[in-house]
mmCIF file of C-alpha atoms (C1' of nucleotides) in Angstrom:
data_model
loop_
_atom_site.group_PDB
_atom_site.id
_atom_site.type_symbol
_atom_site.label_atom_id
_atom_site.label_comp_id
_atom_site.label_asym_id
_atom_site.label_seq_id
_atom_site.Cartn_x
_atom_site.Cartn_y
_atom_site.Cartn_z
ATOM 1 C CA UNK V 1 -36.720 -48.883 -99.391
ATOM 2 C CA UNK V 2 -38.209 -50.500 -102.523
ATOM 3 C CA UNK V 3 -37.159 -53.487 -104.087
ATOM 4 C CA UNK V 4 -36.879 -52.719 -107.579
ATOM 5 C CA UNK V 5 -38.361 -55.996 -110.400
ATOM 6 C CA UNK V 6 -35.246 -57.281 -110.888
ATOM 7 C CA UNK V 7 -35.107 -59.034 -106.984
ATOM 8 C CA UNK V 8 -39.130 -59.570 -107.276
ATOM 9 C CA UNK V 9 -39.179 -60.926 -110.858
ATOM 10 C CA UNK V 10 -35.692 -63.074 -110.487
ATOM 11 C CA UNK V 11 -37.009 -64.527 -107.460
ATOM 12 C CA UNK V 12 -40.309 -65.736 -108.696
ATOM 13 C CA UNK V 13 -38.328 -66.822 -111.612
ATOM 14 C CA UNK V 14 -36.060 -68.998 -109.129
ATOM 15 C CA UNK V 15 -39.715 -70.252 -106.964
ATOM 16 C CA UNK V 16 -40.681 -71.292 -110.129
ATOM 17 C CA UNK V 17 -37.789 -73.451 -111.023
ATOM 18 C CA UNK V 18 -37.674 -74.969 -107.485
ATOM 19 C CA UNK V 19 -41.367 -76.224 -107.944
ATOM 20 C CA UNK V 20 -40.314 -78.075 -110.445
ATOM 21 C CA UNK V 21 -37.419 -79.444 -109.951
ATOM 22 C CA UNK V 22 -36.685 -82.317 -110.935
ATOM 23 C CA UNK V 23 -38.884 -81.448 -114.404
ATOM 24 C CA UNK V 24 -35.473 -79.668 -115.908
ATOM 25 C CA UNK V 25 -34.599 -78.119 -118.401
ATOM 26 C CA UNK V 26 -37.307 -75.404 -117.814
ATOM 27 C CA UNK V 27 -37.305 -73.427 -121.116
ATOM 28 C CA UNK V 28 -37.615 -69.224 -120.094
ATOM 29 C CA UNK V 29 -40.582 -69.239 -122.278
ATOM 30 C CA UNK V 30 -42.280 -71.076 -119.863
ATOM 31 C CA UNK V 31 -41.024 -69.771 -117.031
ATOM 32 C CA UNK V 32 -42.033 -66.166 -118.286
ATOM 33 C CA UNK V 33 -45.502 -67.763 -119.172
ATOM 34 C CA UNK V 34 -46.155 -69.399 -115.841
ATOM 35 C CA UNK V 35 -45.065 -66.387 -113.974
ATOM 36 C CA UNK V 36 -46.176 -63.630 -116.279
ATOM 37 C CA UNK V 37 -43.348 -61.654 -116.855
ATOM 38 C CA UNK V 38 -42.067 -60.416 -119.916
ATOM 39 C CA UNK V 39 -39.320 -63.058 -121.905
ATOM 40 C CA UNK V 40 -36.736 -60.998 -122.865
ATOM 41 C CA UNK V 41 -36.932 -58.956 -119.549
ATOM 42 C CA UNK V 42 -36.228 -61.924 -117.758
ATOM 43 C CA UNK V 43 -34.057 -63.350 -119.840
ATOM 44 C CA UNK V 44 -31.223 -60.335 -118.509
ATOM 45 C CA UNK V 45 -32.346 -61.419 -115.443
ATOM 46 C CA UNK V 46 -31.567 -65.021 -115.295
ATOM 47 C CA UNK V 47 -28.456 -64.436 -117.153
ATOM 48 C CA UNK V 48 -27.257 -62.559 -113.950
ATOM 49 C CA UNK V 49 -28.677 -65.986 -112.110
ATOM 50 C CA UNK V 50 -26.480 -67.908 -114.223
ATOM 51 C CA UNK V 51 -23.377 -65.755 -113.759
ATOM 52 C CA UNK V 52 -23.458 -65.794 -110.187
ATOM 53 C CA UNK V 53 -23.695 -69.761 -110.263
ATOM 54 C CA UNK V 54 -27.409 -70.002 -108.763
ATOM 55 C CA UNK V 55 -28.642 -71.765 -112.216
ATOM 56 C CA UNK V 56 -27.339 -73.584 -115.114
ATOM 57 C CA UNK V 57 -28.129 -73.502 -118.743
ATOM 58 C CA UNK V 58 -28.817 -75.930 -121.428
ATOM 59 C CA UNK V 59 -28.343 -74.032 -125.029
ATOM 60 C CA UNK V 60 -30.429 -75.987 -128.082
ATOM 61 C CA UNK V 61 -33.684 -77.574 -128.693
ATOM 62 C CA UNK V 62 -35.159 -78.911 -125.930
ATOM 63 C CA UNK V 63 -32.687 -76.712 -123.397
ATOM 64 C CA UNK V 64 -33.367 -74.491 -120.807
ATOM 65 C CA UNK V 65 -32.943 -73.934 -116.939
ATOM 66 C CA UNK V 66 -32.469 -75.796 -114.224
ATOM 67 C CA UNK V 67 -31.056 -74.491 -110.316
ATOM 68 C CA UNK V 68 -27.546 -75.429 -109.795
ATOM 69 C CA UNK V 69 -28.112 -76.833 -106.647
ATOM 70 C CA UNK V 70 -30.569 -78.000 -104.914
ATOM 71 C CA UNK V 71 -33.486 -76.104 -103.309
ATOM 72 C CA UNK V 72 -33.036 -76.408 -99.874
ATOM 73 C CA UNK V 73 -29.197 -75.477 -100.780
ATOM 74 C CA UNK V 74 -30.246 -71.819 -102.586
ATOM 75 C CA UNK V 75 -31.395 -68.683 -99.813
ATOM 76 C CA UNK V 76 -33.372 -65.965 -101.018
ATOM 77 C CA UNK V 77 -30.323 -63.891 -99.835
ATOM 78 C CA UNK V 78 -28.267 -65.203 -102.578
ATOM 79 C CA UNK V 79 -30.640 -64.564 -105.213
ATOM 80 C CA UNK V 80 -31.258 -60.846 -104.011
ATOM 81 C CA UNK V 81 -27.650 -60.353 -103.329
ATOM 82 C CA UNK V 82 -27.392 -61.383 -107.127
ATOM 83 C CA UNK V 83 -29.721 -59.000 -108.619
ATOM 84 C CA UNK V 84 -30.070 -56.209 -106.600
ATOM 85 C CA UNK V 85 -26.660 -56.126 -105.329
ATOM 86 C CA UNK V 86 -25.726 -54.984 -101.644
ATOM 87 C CA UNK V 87 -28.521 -55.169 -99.244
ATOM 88 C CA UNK V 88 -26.781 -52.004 -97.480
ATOM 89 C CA UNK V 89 -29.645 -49.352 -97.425
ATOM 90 C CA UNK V 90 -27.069 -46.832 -98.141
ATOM 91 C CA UNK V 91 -24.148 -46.811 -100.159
ATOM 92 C CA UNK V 92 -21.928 -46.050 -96.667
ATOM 93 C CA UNK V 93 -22.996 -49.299 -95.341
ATOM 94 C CA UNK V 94 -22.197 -51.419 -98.565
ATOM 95 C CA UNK V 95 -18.861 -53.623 -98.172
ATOM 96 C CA UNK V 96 -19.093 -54.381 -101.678
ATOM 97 C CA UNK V 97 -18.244 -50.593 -102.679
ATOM 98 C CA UNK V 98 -15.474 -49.021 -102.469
ATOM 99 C CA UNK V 99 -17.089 -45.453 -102.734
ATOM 100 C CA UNK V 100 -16.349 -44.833 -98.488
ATOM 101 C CA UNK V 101 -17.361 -41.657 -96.639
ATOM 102 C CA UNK V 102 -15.118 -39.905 -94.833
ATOM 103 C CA UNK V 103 -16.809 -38.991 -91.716
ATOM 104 C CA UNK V 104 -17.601 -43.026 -91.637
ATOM 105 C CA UNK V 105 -16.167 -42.630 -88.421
ATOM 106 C CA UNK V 106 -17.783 -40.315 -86.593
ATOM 107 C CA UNK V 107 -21.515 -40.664 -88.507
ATOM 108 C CA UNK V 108 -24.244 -41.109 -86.045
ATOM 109 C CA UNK V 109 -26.946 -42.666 -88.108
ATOM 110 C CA UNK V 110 -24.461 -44.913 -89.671
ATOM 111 C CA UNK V 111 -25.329 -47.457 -86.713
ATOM 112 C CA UNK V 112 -28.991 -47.552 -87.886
ATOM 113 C CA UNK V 113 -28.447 -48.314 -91.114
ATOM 114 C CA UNK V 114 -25.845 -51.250 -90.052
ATOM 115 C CA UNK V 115 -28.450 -52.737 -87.595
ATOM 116 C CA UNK V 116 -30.841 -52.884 -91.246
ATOM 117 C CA UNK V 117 -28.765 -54.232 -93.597
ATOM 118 C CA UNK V 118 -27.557 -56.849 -90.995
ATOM 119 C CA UNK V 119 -31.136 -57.557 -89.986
ATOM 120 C CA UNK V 120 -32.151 -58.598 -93.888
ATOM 121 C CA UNK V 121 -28.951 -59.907 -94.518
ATOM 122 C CA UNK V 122 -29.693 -62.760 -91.702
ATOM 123 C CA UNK V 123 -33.049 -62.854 -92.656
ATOM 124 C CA UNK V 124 -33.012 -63.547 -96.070
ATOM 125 C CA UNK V 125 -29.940 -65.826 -95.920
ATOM 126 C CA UNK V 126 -32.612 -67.959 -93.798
ATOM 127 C CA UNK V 127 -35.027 -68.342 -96.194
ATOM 128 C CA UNK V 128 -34.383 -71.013 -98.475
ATOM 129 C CA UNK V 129 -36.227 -71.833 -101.928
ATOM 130 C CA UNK V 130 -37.490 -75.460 -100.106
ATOM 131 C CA UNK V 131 -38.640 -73.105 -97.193
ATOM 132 C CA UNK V 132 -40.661 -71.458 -99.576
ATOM 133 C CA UNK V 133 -42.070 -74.461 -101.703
ATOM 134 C CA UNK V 134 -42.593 -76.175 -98.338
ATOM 135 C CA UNK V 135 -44.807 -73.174 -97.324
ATOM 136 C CA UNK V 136 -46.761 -72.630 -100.510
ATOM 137 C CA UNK V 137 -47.846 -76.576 -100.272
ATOM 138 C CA UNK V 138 -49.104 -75.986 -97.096
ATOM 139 C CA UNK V 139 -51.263 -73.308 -98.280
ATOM 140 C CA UNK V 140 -53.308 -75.516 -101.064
ATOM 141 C CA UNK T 1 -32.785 -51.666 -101.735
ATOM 142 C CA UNK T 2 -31.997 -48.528 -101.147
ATOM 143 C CA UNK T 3 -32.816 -45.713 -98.819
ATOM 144 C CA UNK T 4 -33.317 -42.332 -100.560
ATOM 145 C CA UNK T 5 -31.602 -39.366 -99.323
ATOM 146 C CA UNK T 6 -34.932 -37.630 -97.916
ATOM 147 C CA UNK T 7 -35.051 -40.770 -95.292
ATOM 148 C CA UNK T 8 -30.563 -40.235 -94.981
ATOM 149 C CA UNK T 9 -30.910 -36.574 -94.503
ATOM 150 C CA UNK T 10 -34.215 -36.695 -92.595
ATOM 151 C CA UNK T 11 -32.531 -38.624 -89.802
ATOM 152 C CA UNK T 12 -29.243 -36.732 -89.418
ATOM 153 C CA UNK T 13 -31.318 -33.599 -89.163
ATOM 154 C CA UNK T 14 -33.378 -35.170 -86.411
ATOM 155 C CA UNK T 15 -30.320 -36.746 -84.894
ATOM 156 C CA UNK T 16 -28.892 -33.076 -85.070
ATOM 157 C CA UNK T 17 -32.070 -31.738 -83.153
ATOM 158 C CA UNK T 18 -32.109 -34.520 -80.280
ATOM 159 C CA UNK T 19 -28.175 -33.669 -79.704
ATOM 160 C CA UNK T 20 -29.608 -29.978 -79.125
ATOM 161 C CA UNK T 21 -32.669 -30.960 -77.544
ATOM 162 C CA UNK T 22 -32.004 -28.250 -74.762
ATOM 163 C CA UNK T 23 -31.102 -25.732 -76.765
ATOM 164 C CA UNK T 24 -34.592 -24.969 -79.321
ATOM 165 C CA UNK T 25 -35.521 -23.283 -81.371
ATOM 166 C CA UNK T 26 -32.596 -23.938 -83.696
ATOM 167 C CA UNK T 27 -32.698 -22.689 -87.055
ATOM 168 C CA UNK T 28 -32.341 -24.966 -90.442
ATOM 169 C CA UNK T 29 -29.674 -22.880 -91.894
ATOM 170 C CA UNK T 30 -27.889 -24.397 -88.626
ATOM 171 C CA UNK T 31 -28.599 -27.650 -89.101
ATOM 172 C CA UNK T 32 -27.946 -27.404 -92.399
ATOM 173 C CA UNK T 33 -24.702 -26.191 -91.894
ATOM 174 C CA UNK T 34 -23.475 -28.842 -89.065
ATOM 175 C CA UNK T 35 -24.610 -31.816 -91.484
ATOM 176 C CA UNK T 36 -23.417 -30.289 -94.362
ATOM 177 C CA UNK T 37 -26.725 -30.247 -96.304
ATOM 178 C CA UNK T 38 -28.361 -27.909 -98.424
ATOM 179 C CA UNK T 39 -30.631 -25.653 -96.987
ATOM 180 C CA UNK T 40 -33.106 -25.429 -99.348
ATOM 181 C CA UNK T 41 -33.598 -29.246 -100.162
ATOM 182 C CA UNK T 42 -33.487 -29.830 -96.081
ATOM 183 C CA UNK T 43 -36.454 -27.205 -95.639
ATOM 184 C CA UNK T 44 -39.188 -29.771 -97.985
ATOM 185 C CA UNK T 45 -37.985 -32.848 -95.962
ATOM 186 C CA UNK T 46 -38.390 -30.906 -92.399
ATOM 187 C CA UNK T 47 -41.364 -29.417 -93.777
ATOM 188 C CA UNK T 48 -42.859 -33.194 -94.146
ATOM 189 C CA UNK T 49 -41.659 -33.640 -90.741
ATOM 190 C CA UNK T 50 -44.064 -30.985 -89.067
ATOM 191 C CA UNK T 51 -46.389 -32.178 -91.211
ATOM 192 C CA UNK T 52 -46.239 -35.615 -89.594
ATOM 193 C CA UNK T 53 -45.870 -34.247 -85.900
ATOM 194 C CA UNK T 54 -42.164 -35.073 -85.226
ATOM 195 C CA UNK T 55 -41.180 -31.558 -85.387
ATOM 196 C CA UNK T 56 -42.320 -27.799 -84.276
ATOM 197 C CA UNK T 57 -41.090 -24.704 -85.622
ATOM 198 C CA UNK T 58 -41.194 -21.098 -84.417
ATOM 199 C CA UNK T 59 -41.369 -18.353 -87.389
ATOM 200 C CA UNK T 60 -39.845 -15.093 -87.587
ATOM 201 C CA UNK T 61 -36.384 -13.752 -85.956
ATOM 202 C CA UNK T 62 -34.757 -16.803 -83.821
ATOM 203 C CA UNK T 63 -37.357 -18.756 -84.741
ATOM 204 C CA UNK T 64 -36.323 -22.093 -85.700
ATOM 205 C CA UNK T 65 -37.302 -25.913 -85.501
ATOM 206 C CA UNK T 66 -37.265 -28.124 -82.387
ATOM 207 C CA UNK T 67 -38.639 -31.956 -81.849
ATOM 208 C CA UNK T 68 -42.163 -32.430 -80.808
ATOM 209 C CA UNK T 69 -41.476 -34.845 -78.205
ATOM 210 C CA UNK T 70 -38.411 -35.847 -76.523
ATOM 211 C CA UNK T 71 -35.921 -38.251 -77.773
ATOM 212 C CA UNK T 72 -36.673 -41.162 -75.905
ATOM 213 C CA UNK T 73 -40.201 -41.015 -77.772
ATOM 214 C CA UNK T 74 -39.454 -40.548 -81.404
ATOM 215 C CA UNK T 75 -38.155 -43.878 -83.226
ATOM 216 C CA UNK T 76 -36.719 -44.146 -86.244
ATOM 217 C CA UNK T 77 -39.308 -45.913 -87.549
ATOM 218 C CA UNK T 78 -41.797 -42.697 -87.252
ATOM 219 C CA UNK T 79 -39.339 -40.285 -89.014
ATOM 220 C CA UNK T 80 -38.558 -42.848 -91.997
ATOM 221 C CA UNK T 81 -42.183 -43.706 -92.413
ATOM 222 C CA UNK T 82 -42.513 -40.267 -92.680
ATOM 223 C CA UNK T 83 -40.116 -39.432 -95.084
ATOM 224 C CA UNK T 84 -40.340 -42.229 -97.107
ATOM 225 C CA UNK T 85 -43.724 -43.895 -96.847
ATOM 226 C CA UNK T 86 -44.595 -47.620 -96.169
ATOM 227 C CA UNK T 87 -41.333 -50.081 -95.293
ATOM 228 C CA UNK T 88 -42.611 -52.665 -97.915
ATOM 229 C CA UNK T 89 -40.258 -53.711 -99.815
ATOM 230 C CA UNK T 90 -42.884 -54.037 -102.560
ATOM 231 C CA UNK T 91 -46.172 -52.525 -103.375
ATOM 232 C CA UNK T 92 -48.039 -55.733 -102.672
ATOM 233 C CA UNK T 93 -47.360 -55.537 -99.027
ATOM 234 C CA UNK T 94 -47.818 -51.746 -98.478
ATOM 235 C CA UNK T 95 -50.796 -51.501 -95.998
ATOM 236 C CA UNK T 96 -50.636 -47.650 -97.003
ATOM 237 C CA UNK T 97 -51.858 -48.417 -100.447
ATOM 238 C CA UNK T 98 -54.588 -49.114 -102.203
ATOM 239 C CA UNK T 99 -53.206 -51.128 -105.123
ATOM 240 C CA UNK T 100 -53.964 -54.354 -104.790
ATOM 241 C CA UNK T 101 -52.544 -57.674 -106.936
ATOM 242 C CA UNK T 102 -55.501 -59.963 -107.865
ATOM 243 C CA UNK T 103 -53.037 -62.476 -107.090
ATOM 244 C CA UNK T 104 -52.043 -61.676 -103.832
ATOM 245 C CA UNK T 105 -53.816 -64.975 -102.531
ATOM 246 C CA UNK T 106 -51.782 -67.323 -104.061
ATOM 247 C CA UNK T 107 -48.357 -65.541 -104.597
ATOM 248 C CA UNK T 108 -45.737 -67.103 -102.781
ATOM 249 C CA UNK T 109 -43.023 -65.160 -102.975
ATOM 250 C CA UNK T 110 -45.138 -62.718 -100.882
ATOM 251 C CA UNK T 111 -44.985 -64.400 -97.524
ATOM 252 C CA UNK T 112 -41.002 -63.352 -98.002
ATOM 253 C CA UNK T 113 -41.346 -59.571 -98.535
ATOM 254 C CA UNK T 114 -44.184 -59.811 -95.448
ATOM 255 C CA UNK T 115 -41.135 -60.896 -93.407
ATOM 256 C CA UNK T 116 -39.050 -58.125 -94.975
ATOM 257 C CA UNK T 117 -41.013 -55.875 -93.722
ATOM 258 C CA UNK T 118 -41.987 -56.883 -90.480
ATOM 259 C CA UNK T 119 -38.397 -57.123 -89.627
ATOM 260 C CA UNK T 120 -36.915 -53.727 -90.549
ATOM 261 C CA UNK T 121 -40.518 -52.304 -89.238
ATOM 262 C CA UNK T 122 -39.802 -54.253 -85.443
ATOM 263 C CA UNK T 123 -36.204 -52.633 -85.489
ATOM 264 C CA UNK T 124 -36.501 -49.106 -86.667
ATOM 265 C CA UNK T 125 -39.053 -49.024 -84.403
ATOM 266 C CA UNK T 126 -37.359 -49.936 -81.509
ATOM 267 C CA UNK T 127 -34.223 -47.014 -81.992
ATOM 268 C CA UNK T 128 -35.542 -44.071 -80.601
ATOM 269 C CA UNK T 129 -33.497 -40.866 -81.059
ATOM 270 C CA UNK T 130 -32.311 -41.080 -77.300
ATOM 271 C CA UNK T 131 -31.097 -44.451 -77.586
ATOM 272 C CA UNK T 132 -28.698 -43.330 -80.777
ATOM 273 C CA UNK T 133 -27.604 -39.942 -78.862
ATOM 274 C CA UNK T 134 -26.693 -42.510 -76.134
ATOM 275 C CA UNK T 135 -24.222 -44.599 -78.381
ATOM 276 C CA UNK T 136 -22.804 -41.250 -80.131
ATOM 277 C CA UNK T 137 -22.050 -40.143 -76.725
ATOM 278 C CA UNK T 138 -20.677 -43.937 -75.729
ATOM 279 C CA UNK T 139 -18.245 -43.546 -78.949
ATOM 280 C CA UNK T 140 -16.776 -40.591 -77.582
ATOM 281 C "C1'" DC K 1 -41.463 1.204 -87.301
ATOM 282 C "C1'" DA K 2 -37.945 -0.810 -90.294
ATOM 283 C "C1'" DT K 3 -35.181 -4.525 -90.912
ATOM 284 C "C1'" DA K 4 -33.324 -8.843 -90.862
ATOM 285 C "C1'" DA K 5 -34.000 -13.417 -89.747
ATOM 286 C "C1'" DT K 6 -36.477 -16.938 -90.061
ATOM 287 C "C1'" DC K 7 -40.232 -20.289 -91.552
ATOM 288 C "C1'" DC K 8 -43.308 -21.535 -95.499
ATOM 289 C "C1'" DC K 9 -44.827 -22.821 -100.203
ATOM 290 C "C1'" DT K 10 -44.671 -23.937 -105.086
ATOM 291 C "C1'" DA K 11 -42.728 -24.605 -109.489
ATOM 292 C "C1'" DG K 12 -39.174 -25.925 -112.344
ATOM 293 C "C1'" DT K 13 -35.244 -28.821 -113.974
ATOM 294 C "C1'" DA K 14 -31.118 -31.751 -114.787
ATOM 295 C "C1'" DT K 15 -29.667 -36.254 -114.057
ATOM 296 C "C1'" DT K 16 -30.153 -40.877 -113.190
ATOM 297 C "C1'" DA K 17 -32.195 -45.345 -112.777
ATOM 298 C "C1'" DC K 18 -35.761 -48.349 -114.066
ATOM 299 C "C1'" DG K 19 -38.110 -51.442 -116.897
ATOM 300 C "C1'" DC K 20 -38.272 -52.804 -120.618
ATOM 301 C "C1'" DT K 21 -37.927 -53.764 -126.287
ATOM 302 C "C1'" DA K 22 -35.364 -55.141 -130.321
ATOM 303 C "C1'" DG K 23 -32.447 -57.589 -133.009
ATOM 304 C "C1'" DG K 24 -29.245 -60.653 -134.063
ATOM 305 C "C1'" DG K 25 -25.836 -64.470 -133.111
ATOM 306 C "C1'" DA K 26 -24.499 -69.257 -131.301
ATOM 307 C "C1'" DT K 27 -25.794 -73.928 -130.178
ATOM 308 C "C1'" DT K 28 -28.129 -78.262 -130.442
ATOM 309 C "C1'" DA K 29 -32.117 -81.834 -130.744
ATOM 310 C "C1'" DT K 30 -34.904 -83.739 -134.201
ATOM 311 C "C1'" DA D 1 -31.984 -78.318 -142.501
ATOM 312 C "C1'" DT D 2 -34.830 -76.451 -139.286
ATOM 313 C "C1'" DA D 3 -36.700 -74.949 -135.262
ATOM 314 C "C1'" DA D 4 -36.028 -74.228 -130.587
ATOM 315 C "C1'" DT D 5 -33.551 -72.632 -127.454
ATOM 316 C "C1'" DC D 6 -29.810 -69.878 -124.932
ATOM 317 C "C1'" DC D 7 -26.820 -65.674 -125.278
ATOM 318 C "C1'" DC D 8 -25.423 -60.779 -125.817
ATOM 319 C "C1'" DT D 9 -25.657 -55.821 -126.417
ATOM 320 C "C1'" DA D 10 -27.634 -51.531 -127.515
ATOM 321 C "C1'" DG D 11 -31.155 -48.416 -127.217
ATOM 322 C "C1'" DC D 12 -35.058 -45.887 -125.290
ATOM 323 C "C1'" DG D 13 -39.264 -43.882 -123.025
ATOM 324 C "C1'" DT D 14 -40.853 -42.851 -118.445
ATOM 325 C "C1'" DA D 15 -40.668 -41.749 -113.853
ATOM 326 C "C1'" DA D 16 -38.321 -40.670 -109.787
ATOM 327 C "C1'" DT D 17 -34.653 -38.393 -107.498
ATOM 328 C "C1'" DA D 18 -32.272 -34.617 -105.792
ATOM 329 C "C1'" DC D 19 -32.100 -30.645 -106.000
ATOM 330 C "C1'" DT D 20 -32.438 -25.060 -107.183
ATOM 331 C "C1'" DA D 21 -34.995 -20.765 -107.354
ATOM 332 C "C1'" DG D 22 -37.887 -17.376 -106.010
ATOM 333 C "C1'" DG D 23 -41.063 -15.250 -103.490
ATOM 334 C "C1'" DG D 24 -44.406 -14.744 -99.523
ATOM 335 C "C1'" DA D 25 -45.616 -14.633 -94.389
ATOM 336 C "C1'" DT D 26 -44.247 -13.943 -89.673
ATOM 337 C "C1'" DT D 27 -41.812 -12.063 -85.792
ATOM 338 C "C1'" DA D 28 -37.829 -10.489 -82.664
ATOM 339 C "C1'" DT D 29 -34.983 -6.661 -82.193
ATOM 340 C "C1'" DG D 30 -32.869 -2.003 -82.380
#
DNA sequence: CATAATCCCTAGTATTACGCTAGGGATTAT
DNA sequence: ATAATCCCTAGCGTAATACTAGGGATTATG
């Protein structure tokens, strides 16, 4: 049930971006600095970000990254459901696959595994990047 | 996100044994059989699942494996803990480990795995065996 | 008592996914 | 013109996954 980087580094990429703002364009160097995660790691990262709409890109001098929208506007769930794809915890449960088992029907533990993926789902499409900023402020 | 098969399997072979609670010892080669698994791969993950209390086995001629407790007192949450370790979505928030982040005090995308967790912990934990036997049965 | 059925244990192994690194091209501010 | 940036793709070492194989220990049964 592990998250692999690409959900953990993507969102503290996206955090990161939310903090500041209004301070766009963010270059990735800095972003990878701040954060401390390797640049051309995260660079195949956000460019899954920026296909999926969640931030836009400023090519040239002086570019870089900004969110698309703003923070209170962007869930957590959308940035996972980016990177990681599905948050099904098996591939039976994923609606984004069309790989289906035939004994979907009649598979007992299938109901678990729909109570999980249901449970993050809502979860993390309540968490939004303002929730998180709002949080972290409170904490200093 | 994803579930391994030892945690898939696990639970289909313990949903197997509550459905034939009555009817212990039942050999793996059995249970193997009715959940189409193989044998041999089955026998490691029920051997972590003696290890961890959830099952007893009887050796020799009809020996075979049966749960510890009845179904109403095994969750989920026991036999995937079991099978797969900690819940936490990332090493940072696995109470089972020792490996620590020096940053752990001021990471804020943290606070959202700690949810994570605490969330699929609460409802694993609160599907016992019986309780999925009951909705097989219900689906009938 | 011999045998077959079962649990028990360990080692090995092929495949896959993960977590990157590398290198070069396209764009744009200065 | 140059440097700073985004953009794209290919490759690659490591580790984990999902098994398979083989043999030993125990016990019911005829």
């Amino acid at each position: 049930m592990k998250l692999s980087t690409k959900g953990r580094y993507g969102l503290k990429a996206m955090i990161d971006l939310a903090f500041h703002y209004k301070d766009s364009p963010i270059p990735l160097k800095v972003i990878a600095e701040r954060q401390q995660l390797s640049e051309s790691y995260l660079e195949q990262l956000i460019a899954t970000l920026r296909k999926a709409g969640l931030v836009n890109s400023i090519r040239g001098a002086q570019g870089g990254y900004m969110l698309s929208k703003s923070p209170d506007k962007i869930t957590v769930g959308e940035i996972i459901h980016a990177l990681e794809g599905s948050l099904a915890p098996i591939e039976c449960v994923n609606e984004d696959s069309k790989v289906s088992c035939e004994k979907v029907e009649n598979c007992v533990s299938r109901i678990v595994w729909i109570k999980v993926r249901d449970s993050t789902r809502a979860l993390l499409n309540s968490i939004s990047l303002a929730d998180i900023c709002k949080e972290a402020k409170l904490k200093e």
